[in-house]
mmCIF file with all atom_site columns, C-alpha atoms in Angstrom:
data_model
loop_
_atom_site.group_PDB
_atom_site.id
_atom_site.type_symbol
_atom_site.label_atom_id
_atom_site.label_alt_id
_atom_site.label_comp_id
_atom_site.label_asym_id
_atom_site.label_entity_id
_atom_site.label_seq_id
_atom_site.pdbx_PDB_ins_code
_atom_site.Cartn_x
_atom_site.Cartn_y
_atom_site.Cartn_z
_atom_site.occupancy
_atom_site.B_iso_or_equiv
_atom_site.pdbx_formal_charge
_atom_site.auth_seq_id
_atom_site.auth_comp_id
_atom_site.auth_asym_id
_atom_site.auth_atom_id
_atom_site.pdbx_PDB_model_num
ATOM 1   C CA . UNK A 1 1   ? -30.958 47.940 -90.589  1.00 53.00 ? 27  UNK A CA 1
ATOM 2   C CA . UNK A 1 2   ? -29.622 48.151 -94.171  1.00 64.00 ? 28  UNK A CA 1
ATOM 3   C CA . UNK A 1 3   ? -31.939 49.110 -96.686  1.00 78.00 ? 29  UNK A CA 1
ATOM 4   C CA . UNK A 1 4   ? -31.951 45.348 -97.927  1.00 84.00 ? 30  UNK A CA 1
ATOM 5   C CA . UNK A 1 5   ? -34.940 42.857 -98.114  1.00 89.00 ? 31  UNK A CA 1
ATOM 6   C CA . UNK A 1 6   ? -35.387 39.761 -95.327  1.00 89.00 ? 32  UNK A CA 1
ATOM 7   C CA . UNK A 1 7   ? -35.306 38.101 -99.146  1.00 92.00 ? 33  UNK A CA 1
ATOM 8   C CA . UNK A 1 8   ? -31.739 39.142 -99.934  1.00 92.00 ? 34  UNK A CA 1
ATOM 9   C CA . UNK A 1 9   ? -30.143 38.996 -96.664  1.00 90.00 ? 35  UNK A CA 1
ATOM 10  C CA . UNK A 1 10  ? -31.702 34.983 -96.950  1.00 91.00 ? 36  UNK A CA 1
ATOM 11  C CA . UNK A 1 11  ? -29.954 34.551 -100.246 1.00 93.00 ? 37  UNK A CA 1
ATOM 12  C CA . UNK A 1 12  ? -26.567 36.209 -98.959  1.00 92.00 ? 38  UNK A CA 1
ATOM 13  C CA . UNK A 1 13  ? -26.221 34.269 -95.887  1.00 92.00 ? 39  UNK A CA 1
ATOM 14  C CA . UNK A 1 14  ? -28.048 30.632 -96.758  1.00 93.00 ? 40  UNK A CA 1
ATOM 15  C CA . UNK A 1 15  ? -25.364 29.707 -99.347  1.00 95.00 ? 41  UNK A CA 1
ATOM 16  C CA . UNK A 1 16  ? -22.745 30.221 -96.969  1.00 95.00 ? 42  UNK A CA 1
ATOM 17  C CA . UNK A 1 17  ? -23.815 28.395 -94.321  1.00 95.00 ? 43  UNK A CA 1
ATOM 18  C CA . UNK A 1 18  ? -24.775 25.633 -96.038  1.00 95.00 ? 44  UNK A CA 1
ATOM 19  C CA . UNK A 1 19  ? -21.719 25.720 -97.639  1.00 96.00 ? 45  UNK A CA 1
ATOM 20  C CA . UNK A 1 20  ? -19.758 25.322 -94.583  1.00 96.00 ? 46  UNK A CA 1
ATOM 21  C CA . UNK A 1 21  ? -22.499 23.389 -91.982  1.00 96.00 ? 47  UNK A CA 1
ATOM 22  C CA . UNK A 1 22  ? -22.548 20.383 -95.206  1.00 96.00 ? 48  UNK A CA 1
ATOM 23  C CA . UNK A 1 23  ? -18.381 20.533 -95.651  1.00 97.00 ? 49  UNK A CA 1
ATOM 24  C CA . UNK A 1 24  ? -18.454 19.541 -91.783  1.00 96.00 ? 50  UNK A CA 1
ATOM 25  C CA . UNK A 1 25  ? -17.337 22.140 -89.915  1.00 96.00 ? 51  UNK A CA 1
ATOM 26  C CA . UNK A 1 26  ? -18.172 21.809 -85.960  1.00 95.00 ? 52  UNK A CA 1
ATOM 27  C CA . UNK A 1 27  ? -19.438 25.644 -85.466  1.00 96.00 ? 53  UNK A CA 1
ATOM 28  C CA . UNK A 1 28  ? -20.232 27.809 -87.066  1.00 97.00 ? 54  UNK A CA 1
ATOM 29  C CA . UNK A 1 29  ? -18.977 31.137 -86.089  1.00 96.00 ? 55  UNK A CA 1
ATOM 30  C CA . UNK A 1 30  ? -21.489 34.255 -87.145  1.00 96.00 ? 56  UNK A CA 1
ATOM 31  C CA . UNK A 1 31  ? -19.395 37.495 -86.658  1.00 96.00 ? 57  UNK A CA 1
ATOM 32  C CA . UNK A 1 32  ? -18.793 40.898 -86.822  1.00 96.00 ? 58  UNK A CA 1
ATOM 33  C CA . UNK A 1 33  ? -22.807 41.513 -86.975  1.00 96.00 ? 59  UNK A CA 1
ATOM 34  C CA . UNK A 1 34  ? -23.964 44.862 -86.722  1.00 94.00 ? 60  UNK A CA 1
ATOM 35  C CA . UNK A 1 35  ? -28.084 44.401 -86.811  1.00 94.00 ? 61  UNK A CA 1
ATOM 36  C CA . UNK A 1 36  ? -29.475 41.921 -84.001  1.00 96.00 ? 62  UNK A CA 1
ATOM 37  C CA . UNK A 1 37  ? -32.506 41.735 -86.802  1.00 94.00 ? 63  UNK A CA 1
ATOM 38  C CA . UNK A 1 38  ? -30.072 40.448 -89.416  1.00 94.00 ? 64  UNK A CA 1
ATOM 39  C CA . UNK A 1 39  ? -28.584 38.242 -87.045  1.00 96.00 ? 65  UNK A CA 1
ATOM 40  C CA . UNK A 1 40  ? -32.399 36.534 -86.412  1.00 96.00 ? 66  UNK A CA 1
ATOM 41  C CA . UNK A 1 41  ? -32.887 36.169 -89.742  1.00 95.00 ? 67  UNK A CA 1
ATOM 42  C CA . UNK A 1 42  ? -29.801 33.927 -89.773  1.00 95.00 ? 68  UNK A CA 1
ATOM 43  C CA . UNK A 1 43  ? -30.186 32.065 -86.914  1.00 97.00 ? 69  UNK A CA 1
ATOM 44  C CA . UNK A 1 44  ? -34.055 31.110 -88.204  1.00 96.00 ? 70  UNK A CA 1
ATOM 45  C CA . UNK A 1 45  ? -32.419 30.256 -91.617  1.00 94.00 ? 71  UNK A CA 1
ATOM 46  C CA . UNK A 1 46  ? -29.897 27.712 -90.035  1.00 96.00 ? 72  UNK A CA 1
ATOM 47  C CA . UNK A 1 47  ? -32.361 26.514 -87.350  1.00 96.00 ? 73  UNK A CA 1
ATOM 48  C CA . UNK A 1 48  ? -35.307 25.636 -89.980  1.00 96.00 ? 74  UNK A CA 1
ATOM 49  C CA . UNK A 1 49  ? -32.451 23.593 -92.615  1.00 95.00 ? 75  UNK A CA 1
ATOM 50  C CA . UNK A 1 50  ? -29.643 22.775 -90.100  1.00 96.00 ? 76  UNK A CA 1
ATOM 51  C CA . UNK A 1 51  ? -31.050 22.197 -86.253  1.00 96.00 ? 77  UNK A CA 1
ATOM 52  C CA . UNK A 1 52  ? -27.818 20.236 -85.200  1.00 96.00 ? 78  UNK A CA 1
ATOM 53  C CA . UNK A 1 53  ? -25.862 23.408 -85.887  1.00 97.00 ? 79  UNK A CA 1
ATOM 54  C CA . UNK A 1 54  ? -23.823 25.151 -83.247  1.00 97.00 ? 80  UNK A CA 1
ATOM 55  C CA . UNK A 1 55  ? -23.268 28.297 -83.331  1.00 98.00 ? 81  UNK A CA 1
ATOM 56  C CA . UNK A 1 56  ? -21.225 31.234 -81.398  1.00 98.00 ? 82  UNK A CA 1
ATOM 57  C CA . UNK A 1 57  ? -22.298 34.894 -82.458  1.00 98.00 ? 83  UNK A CA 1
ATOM 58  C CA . UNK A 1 58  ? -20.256 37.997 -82.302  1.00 98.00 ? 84  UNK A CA 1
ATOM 59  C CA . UNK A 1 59  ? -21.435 41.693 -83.118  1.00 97.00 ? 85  UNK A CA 1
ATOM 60  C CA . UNK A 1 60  ? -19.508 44.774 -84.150  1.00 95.00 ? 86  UNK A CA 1
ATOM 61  C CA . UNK A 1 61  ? -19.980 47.334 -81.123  1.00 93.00 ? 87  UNK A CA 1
ATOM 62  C CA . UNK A 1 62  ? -19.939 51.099 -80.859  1.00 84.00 ? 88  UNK A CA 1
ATOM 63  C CA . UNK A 1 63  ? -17.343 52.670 -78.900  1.00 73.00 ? 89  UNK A CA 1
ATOM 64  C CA . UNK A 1 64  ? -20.012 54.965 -76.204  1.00 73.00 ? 90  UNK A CA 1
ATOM 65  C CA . UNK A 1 65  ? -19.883 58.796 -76.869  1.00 74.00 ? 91  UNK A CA 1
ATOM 66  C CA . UNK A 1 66  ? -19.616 59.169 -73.594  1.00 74.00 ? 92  UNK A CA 1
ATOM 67  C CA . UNK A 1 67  ? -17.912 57.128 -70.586  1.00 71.00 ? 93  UNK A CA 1
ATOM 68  C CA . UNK A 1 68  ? -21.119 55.503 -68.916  1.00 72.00 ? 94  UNK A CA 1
ATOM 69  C CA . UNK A 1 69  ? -23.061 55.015 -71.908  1.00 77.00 ? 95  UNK A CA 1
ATOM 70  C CA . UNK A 1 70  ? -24.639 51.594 -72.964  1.00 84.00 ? 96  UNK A CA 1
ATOM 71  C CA . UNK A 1 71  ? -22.583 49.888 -75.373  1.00 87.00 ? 97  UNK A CA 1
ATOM 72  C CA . UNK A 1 72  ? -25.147 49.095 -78.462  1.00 92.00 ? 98  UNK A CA 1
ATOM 73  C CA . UNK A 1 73  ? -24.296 46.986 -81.748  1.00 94.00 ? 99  UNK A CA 1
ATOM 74  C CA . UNK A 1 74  ? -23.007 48.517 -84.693  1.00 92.00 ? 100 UNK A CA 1
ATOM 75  C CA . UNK A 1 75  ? -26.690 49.734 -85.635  1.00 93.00 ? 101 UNK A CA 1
ATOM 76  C CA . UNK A 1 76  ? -28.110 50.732 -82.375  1.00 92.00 ? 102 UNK A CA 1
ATOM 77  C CA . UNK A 1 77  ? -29.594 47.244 -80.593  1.00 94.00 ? 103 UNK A CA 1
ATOM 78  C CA . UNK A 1 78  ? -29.023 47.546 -76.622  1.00 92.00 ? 104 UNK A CA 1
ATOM 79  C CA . UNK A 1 79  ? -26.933 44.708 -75.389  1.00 93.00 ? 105 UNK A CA 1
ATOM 80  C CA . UNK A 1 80  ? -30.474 43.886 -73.645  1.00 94.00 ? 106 UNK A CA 1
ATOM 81  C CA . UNK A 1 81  ? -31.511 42.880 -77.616  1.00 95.00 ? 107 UNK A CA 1
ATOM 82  C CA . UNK A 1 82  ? -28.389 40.509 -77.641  1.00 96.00 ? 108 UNK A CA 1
ATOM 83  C CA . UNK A 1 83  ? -29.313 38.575 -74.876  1.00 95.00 ? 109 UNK A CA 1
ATOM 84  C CA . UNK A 1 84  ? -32.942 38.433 -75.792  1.00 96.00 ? 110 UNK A CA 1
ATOM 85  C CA . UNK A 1 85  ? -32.409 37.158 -79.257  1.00 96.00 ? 111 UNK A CA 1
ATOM 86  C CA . UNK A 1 86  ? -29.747 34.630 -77.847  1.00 96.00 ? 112 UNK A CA 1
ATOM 87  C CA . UNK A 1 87  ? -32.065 32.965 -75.303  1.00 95.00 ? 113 UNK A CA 1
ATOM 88  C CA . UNK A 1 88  ? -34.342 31.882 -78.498  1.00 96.00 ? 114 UNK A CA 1
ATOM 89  C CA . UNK A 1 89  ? -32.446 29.857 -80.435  1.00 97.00 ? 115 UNK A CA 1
ATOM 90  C CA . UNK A 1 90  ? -30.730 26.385 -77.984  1.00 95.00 ? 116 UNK A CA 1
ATOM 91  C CA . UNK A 1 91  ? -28.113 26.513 -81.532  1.00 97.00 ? 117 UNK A CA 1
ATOM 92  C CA . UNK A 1 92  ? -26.127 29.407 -79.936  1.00 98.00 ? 118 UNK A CA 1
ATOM 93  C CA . UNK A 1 93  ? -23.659 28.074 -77.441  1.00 97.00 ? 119 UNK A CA 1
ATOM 94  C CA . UNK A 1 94  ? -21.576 31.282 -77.417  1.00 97.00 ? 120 UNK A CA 1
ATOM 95  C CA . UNK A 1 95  ? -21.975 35.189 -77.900  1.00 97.00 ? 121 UNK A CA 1
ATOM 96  C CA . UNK A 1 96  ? -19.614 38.231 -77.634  1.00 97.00 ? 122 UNK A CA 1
ATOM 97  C CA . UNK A 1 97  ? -18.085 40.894 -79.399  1.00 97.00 ? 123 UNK A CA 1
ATOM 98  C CA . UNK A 1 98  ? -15.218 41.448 -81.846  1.00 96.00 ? 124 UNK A CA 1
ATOM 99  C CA . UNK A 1 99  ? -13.621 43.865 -83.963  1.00 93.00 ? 125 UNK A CA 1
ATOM 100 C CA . UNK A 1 100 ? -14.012 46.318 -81.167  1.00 92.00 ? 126 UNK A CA 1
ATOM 101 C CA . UNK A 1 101 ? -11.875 48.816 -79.027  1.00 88.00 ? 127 UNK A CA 1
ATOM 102 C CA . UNK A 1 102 ? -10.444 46.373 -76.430  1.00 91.00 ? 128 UNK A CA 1
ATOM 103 C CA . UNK A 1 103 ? -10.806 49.636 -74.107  1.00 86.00 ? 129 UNK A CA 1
ATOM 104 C CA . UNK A 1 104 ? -14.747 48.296 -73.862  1.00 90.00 ? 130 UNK A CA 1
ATOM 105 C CA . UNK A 1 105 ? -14.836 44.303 -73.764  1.00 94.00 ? 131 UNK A CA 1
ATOM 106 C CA . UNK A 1 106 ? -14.768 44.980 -69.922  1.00 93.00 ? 132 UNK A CA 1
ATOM 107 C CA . UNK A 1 107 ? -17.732 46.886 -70.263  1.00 92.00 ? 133 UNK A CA 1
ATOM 108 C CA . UNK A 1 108 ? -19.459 44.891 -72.631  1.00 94.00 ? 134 UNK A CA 1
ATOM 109 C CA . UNK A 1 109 ? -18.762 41.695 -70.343  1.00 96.00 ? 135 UNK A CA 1
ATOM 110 C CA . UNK A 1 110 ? -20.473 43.533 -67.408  1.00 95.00 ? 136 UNK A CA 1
ATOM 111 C CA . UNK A 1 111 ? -22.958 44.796 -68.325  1.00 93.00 ? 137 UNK A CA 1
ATOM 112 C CA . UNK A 1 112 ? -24.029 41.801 -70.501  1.00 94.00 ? 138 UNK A CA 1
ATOM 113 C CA . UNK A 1 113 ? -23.714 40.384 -66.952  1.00 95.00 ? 139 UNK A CA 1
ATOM 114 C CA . UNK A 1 114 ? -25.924 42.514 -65.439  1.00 93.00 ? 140 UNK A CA 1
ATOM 115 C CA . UNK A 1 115 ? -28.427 42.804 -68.149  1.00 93.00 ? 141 UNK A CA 1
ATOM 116 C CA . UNK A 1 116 ? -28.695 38.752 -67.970  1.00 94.00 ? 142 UNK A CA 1
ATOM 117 C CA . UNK A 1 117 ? -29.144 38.686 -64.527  1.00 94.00 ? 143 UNK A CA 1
ATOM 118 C CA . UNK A 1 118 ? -32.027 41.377 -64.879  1.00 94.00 ? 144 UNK A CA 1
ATOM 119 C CA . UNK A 1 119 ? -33.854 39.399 -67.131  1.00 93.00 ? 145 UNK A CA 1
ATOM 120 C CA . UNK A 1 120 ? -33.013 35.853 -64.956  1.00 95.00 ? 146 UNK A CA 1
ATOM 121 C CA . UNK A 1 121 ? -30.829 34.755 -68.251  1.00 94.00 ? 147 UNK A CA 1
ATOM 122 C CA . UNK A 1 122 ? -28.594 32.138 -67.503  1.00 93.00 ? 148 UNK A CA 1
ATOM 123 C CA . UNK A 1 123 ? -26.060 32.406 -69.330  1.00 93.00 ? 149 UNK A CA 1
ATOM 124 C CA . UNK A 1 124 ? -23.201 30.404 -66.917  1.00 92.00 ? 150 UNK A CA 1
ATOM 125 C CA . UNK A 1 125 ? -23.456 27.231 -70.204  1.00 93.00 ? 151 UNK A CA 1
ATOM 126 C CA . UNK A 1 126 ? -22.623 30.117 -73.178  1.00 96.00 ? 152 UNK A CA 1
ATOM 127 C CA . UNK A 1 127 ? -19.125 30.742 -74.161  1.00 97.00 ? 153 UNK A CA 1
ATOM 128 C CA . UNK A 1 128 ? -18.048 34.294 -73.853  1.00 97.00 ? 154 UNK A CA 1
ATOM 129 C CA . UNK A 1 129 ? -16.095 35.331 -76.779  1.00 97.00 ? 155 UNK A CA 1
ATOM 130 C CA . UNK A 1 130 ? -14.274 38.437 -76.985  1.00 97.00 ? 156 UNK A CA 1
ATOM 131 C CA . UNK A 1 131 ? -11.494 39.516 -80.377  1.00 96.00 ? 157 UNK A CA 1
ATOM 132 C CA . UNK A 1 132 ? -11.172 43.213 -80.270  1.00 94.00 ? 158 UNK A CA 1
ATOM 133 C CA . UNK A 1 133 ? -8.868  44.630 -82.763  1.00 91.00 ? 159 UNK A CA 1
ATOM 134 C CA . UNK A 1 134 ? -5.079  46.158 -81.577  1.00 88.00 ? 160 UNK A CA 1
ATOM 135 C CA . UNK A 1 135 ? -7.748  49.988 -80.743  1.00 83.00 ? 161 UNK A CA 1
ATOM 136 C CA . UNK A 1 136 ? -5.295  51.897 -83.390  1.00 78.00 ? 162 UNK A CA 1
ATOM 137 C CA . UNK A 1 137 ? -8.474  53.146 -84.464  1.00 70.00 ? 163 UNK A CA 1
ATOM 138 C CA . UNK A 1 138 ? -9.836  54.656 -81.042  1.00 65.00 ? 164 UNK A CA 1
ATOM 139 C CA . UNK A 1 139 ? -7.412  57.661 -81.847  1.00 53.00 ? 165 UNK A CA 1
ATOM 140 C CA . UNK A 1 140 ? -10.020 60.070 -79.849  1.00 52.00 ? 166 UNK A CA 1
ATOM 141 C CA . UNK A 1 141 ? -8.870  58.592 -76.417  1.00 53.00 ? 167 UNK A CA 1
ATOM 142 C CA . UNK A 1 142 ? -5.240  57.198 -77.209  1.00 49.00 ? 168 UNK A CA 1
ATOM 143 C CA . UNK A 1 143 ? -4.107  58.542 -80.379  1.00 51.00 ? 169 UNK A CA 1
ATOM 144 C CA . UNK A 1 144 ? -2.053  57.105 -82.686  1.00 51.00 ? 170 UNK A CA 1
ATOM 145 C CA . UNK A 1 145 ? 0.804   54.978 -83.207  1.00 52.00 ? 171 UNK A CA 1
ATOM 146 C CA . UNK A 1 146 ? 3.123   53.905 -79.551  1.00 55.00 ? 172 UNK A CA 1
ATOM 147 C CA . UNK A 1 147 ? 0.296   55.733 -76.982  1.00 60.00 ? 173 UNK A CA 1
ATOM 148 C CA . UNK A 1 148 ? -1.411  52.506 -78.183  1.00 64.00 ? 174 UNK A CA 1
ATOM 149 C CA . UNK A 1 149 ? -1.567  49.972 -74.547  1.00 67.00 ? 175 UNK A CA 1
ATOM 150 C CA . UNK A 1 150 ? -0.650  46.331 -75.277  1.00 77.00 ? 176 UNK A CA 1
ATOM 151 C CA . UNK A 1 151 ? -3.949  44.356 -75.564  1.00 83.00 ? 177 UNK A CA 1
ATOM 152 C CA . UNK A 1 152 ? -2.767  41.545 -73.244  1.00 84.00 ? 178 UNK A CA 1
ATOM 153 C CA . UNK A 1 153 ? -2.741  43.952 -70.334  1.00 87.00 ? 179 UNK A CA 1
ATOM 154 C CA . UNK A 1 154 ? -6.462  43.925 -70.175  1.00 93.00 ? 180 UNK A CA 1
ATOM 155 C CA . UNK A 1 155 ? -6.421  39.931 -70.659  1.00 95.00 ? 181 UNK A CA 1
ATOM 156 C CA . UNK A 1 156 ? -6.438  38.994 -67.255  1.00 94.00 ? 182 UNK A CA 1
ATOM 157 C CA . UNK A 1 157 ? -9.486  41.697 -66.056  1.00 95.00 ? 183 UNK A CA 1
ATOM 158 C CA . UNK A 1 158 ? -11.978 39.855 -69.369  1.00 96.00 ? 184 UNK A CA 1
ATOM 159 C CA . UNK A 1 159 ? -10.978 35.999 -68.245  1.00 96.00 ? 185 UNK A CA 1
ATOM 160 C CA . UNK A 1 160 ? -12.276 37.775 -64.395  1.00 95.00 ? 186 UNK A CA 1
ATOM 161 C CA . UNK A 1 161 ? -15.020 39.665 -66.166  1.00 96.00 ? 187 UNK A CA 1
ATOM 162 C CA . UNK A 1 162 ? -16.531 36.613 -67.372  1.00 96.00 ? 188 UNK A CA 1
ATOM 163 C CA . UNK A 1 163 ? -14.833 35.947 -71.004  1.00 97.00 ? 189 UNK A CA 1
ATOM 164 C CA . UNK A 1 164 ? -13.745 32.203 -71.958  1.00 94.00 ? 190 UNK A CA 1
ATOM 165 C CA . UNK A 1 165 ? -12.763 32.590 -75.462  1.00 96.00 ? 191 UNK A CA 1
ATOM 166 C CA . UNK A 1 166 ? -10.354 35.224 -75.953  1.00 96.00 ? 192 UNK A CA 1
ATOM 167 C CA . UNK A 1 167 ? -8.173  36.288 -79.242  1.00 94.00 ? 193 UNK A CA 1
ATOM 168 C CA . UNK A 1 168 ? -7.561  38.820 -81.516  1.00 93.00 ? 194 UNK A CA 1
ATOM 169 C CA . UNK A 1 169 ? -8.890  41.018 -84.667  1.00 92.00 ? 195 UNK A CA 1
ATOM 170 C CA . UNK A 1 170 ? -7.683  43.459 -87.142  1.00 90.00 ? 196 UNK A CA 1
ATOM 171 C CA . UNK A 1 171 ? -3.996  44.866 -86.242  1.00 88.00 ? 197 UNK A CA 1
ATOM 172 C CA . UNK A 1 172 ? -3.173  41.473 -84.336  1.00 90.00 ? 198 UNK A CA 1
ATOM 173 C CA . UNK A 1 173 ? -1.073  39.166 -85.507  1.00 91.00 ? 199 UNK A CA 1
ATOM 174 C CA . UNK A 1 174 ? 0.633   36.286 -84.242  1.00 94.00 ? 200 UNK A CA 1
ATOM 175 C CA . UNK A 1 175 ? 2.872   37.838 -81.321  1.00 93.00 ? 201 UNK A CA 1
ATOM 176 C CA . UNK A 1 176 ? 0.075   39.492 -80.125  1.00 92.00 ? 202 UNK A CA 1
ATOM 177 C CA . UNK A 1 177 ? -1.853  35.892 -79.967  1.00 94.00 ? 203 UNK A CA 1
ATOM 178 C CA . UNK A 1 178 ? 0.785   34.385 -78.376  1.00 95.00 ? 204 UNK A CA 1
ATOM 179 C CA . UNK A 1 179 ? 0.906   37.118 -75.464  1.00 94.00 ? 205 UNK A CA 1
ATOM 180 C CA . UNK A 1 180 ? -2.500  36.840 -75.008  1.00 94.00 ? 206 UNK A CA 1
ATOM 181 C CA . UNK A 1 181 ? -2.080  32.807 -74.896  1.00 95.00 ? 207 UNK A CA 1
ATOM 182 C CA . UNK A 1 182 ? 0.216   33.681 -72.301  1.00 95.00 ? 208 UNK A CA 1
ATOM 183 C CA . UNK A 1 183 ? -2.128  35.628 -69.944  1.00 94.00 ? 209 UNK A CA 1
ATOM 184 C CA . UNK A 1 184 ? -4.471  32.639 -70.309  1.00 95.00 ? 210 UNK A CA 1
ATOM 185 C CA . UNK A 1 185 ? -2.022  30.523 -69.259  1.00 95.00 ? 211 UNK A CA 1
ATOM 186 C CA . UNK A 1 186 ? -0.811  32.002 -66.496  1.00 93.00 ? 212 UNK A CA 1
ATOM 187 C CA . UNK A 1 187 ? -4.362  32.521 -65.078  1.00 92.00 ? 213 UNK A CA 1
ATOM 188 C CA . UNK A 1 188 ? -5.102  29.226 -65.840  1.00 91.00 ? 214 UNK A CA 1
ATOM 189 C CA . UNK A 1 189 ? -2.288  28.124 -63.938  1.00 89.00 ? 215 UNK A CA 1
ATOM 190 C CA . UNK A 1 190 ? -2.887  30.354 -60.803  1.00 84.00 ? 216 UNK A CA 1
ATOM 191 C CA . UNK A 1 191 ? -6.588  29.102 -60.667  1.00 76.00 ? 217 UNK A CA 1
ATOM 192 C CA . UNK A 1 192 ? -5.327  25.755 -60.931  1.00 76.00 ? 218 UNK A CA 1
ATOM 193 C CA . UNK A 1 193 ? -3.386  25.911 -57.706  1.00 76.00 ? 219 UNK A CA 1
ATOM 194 C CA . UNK A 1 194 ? -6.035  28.172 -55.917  1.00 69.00 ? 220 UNK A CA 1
#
């Protein structure tokens, strides 16, 4: 993790929360988290001064070297370390990843699958929330600019993958939300009839 004390990650975070959980809002929303340690420390701050909380939790994810690899959080935790941490705290009532290629939320959806099943997690009653960013940045595999695939291709493949929340990061704006609404829809309508 950073080189910062338990102490100041408490006085960064605790402020903020308690900012928003006494202002009323419904969830809170703890996101783009790198460390699952820093992520603890959070959920034992809000658990000891606000138990009623709900909360969904997102990490930042690495895009894997090499095809096959684990996908691990920003700072190295195995999704393995996600779903342990998760099945501590009854607060958390939705986990998944954002700010991400969306070239790996497929990934990350099945093997989080997997790795819950392996470890008898149930995890059928958690949201799973996915937000990658436009993958401008994942120039290795796609370079730049039009070689870019539209996100809401892939849309369909996360809903079947196991995702329930579904939207969009940094490069996404509101045409790109309203595409993926569309996706949603249109599975939603399909299903529907099936």
């Amino acid at each position: 993790m950073y080189e910062v004390s338990q102490e100041d990650l408490v006085n960064l975070h605790l402020p903020r929360a308690r900012c928003l959980i006494e202002a009323g809002v419904d969830l809170l929303l703890i996101e783009t988290m790198p460390s699952v340690k820093e992520v603890e420390i959070l959920l034992e701050l809000i658990k000891k001064y606000y138990p009623y909380a709900k909360i969904f939790v997102s990490f930042s994810v690495r895009v894997p070297e090499k095809v096959g690899n684990p996908i691990q959080t920003g700072f190295g935790d195995d999704i393995s370390c996600i779903h342990d941490l998760i099945q501590k705290f009854s607060q958390v009532i939705g986990f998944g990843i954002n700010c991400c290629s969306p070239r790996i939320v497929t990934q990350f959806l099945e093997s989080s699958t997997l790795v819950a099943a392996e470890a008898s997690y149930d995890i059928s009653k958690l949201k799973r929330l996915v937000y990658p960013n436009s993958g401008q940045w994942d120039n290795c595999k796609y370079g730049s600019g039009n070689n870019i695939p539209s996100i809401e291709s892939d849309v369909k493949q996360w809903i079947l993958s196991g995702a329930n929340v579904i939207g969009g990061c940094c490069q996404l704006g509101a045409s790109d939300i309203s595409k993926i609404r569309s996706v949603v829809d249109e599975y939603n309508k399909v299903a529907l009839v099936e």
